[in-house]
Coordinates of C-alpha atoms and ligand atoms in Angstrom, one line a residue:
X127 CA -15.7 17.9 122.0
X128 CA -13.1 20.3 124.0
X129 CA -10.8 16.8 124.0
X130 CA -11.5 16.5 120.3
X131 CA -10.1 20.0 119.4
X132 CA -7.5 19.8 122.2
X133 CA -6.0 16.8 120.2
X134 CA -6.4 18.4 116.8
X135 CA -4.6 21.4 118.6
X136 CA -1.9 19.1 119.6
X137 CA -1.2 17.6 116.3
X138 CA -1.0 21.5 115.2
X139 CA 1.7 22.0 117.3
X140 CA 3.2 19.3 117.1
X141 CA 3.3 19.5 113.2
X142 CA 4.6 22.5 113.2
X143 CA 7.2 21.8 115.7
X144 CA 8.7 19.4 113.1
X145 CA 8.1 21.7 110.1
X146 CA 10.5 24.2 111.8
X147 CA 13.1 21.6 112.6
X148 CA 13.3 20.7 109.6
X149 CA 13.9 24.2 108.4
X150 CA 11.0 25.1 106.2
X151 CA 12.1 27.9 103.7
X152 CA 9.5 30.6 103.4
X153 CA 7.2 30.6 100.8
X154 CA 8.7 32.7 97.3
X155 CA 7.1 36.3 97.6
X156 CA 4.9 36.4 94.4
X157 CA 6.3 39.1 91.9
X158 CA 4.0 40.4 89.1
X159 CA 5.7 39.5 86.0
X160 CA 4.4 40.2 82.8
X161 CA 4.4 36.6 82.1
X162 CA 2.2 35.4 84.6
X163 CA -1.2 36.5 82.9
X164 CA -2.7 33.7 80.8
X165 CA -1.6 36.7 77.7
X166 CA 1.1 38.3 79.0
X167 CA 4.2 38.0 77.1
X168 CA 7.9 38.7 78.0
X169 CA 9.4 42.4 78.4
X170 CA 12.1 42.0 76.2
X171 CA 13.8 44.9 77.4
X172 CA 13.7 43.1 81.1
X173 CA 15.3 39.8 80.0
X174 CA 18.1 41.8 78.1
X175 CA 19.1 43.1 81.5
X176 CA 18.8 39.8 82.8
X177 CA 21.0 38.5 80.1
X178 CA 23.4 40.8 81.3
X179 CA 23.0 39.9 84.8
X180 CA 23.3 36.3 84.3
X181 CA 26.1 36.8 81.7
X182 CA 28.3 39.0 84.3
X183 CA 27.6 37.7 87.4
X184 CA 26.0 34.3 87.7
X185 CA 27.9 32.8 84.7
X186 CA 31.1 32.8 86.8
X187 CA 29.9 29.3 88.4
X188 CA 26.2 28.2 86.4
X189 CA 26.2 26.8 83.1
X190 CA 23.5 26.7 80.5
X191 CA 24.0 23.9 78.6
X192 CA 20.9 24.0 76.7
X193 CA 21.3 27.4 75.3
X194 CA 23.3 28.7 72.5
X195 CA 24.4 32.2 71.4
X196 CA 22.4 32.2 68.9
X197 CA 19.5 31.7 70.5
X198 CA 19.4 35.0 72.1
X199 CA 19.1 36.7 68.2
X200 CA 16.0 34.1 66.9
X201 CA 12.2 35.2 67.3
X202 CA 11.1 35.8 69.9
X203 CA 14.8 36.3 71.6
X204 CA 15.7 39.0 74.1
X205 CA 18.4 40.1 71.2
X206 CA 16.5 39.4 68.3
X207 CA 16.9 42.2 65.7
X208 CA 14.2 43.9 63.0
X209 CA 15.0 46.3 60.0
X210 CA 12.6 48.9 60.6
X211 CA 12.1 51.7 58.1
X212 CA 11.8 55.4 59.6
X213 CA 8.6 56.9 58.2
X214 CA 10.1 60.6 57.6
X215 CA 13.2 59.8 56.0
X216 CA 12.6 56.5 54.8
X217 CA 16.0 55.0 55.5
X218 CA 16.3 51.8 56.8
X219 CA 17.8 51.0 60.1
X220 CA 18.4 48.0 62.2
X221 CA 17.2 47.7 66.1
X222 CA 17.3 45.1 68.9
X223 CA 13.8 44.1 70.3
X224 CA 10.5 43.6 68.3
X225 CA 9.4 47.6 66.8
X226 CA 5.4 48.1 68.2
X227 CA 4.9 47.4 64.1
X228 CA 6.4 46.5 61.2
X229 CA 9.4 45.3 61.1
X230 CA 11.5 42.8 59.6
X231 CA 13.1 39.8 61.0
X232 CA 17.0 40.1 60.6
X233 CA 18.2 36.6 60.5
X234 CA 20.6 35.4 63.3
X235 CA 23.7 34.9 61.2
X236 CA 23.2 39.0 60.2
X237 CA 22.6 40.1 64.0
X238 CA 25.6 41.9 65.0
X239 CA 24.3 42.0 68.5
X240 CA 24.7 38.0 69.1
X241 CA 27.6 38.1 67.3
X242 CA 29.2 40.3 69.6
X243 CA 27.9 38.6 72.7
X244 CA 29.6 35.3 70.8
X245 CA 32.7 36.6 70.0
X246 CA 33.4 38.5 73.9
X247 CA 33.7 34.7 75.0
X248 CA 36.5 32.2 74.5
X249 CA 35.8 29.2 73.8
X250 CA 38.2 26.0 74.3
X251 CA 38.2 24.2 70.9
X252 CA 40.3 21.7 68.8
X253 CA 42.4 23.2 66.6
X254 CA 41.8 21.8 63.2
X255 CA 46.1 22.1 62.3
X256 CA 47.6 20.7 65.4
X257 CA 44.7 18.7 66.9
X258 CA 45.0 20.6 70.7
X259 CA 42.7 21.8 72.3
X260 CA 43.1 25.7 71.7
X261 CA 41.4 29.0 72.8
X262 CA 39.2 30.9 70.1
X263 CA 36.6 34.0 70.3
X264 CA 32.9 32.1 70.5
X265 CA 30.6 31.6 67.4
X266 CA 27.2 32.4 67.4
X267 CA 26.5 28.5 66.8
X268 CA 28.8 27.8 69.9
X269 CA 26.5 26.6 73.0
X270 CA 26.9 28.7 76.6
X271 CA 30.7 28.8 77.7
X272 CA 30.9 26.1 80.7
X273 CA 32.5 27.9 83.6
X274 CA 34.0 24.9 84.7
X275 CA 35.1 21.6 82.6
X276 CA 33.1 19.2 84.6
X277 CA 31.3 18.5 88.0
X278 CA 34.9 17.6 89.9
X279 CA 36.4 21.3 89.1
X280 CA 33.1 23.5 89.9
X281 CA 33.1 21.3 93.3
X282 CA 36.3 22.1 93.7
X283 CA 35.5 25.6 93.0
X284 CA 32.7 26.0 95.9
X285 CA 33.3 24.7 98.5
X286 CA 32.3 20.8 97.7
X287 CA 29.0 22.2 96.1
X288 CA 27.5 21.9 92.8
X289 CA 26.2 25.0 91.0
X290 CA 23.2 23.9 88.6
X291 CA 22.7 24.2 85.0
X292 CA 20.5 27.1 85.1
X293 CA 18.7 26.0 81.2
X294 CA 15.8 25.1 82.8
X295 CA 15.7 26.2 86.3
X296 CA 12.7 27.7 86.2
X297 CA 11.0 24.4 85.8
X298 CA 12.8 22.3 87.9
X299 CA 12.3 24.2 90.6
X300 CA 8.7 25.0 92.9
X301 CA 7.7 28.3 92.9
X302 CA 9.5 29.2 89.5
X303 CA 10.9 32.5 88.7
X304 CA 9.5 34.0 92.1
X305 CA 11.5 31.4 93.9
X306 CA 14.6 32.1 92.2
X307 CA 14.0 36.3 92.7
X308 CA 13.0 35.4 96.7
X309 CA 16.0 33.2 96.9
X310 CA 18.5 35.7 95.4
X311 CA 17.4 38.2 97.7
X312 CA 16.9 35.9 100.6
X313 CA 19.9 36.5 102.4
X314 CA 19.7 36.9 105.8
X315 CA 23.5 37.3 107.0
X316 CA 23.6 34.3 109.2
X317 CA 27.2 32.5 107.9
X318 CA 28.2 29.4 109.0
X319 CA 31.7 28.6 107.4
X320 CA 31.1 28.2 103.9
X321 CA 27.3 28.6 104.1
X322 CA 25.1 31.1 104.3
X323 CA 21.6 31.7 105.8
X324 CA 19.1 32.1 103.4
X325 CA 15.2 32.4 104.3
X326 CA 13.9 30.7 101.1
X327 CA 16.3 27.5 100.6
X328 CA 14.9 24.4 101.6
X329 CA 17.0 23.8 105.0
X330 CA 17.6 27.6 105.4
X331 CA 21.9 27.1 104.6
X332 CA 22.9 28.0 101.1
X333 CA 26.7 27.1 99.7
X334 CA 25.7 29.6 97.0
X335 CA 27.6 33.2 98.4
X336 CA 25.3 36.4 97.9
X337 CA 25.7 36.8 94.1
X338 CA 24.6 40.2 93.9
X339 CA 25.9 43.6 95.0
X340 CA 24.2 47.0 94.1
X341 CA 26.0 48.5 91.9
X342 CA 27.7 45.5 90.1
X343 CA 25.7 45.2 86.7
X344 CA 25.1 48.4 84.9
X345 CA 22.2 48.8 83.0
X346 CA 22.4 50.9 79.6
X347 CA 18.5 51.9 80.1
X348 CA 18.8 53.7 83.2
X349 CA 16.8 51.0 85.2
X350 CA 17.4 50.9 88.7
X351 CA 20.9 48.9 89.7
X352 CA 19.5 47.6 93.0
X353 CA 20.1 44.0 94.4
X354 CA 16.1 43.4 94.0
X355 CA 16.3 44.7 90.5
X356 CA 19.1 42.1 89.7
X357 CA 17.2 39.6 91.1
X358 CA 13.7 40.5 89.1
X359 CA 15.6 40.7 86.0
X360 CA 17.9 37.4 86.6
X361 CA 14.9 35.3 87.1
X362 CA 12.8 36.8 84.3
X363 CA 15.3 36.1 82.0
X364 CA 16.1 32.6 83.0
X365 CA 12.1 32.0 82.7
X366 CA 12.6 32.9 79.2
X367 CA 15.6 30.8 78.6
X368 CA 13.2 27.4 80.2
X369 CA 10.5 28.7 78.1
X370 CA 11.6 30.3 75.1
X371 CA 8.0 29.9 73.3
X372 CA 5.7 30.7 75.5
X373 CA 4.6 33.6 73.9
X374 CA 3.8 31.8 70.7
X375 CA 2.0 29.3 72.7
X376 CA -0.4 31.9 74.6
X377 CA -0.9 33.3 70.6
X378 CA -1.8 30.4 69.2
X379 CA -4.2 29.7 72.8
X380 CA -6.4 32.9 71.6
X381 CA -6.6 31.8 68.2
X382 CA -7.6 28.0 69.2
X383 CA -10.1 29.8 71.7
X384 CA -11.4 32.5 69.4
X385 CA -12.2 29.4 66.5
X386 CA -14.1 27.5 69.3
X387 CA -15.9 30.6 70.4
X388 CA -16.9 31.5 66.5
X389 CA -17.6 27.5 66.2
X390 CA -20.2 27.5 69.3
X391 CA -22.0 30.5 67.6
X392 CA -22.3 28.8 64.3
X393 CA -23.5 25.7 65.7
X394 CA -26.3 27.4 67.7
X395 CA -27.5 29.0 64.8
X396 CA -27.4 25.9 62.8
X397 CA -29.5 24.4 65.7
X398 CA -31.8 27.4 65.8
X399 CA -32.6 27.1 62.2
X400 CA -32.9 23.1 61.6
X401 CA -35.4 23.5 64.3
X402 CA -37.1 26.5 63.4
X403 CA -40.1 24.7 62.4
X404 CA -40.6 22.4 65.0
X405 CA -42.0 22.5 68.4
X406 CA -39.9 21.1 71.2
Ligands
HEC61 C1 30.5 31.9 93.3 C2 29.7 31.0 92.5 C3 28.3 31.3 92.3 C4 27.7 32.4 91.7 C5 28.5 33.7 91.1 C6 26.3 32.2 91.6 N1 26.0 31.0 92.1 FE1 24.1 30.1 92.2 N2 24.9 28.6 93.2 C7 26.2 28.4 93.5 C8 26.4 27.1 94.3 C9 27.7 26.6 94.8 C10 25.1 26.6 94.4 C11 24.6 25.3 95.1 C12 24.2 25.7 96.5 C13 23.8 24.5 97.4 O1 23.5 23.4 96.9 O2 23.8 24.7 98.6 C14 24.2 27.5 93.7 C15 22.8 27.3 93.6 C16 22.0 28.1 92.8 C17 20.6 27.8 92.6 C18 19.8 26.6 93.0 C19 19.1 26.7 94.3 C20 18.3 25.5 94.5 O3 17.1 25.6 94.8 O4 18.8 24.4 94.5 C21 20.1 28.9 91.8 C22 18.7 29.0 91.3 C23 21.2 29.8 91.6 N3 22.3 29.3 92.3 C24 21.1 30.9 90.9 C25 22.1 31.8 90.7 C26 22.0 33.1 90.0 C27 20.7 33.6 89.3 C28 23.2 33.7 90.0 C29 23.5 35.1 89.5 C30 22.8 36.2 90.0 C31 24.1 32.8 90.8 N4 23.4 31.7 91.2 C32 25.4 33.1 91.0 C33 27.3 29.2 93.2 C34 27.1 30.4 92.6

């Protein structure tokens, strides 16, 4: 018996010997997003900042391909807008971000939110004239400005390192938006050259620099402008932008679930009365 569990001991060790040589990243502290219950939706207000983060900061080296400009202004959209009529004067006035009721939809192509977003980027087009390629302000049907014109250049850029597409992060990576937050501030100050030491990246060695600095990124709604707050928002936001209709998704779950439910209490009363009469 003692041998027994002094071998199983062994093994222990000796698995965890080799888990730390192989520099295990920490496990992504678990945040509690609004999005994690099985109803939860987005805070809207949250992935607007995160926008913002992600727009100033991060898009300097990460692309996302996937997304468009005018994606940010459709339903369910951190910048989608809503005419919303004021119940004392009666005048009708257009916000960003779903009003607790009412409301209507303003279509994108109206949204002069998106539009602005659009236009404070330049895009590299062909002119339709002289045929070269030629800088113009962004459209809202324009996809995410590139930060670099292909893999070669943004390698060139850091240090022989690739930043991702960050479209679909979220999903293509374990741990989803917690991982990204713990990783953003997982920093741990420990450089080597052109890497630095970083608790929650597999291997421990980042080529990524510390993107965020307190401070950098201010916020309109008076939110905290801390490196954790950055972080929270960032990731919050780029779980939206991998999973843009999730909220519809978790709606239409309570619906499918409520049906069954109302289903399951008809067909017990059918039961009850077919076989009223008969003993069973
Ligand atoms: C100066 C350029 C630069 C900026 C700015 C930057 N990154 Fe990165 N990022 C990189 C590079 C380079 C890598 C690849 C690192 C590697 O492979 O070691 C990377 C990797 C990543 C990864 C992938 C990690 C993994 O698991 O593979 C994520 C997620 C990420 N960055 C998120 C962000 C976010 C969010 C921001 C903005 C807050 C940001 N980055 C800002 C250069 C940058």
């Amino acid at each position: 018996m003692l041998r027994a569990l002094s071998v199983v001991a062994a093994i222990g060790i000796g698995a965890l010997g080799v888990a730390f040589a192989a520099g295990e990243a920490e496990h992504p502290h678990n945040y509690p997003y609004s999005f994690d219950s099985p109803v939860g939706g987005y805070d809207m207000a949250q992935v607007q900042r995160g926008f913002q983060v992600y727009n100033q900061v991060c898009a300097a080296c990460h692309g996302m391909d996937h997304l468009a400009y005018r994606h940010l202004g459709e339903e369910g959209g951190p910048f989608a807008a809503y005419n919303v009529r004021d119940h004392e004067t009666g005048e009708e006035k257009m916000q960003v971000g779903r009003p607790e009721h009412g409301g209507l939809f303003v279509d994108v192509v109206d949204n002069p939110w998106v539009r602005s977003i659009a236009e404070s980027h330049t895009i590299s087009d062909v002119d339709p004239n002289s045929g070269q390629l030629t800088d113009r302000p962004g459209r809202i049907s324009d996809h995410f400005r590139r930060p670099f014109p292909n893999e070669i250049a943004a390698r060139a850029s850091n240090g022989g390192a690739y930043p991702p597409d960050l479209s679909v992060i979220t999903s293509a990576r374990h741990g989803g938006a917690d991982y990204i937050r713990s990783l953003l501030v997982g920093y741990d100050g420990h450089n080597e050259g052109a890497l630095y030491g970083n608790l929650y990246f597999p291997g421990g060695m980042i080529a990524m620099p510390p993107p965020l600095v307190e401070g950098a990124v201010s916020y309109a709604d008076g939110t905290a402008t801390t490196v954790e707050q950055y972080a929270t928002d960032v990731s919050a936001y780029l779980q939206w932008a991998a999973d843009p209709h999730m909220e519809q998704r978790k709606r239409t779950g309570i619906v499918v679930l409520a049906f069954l439910i109302a289903l399951a209490g008809l067909m017990w009363l059918a039961y009850k009365t077919i076989w009223r009469t008969e003993a069973h």
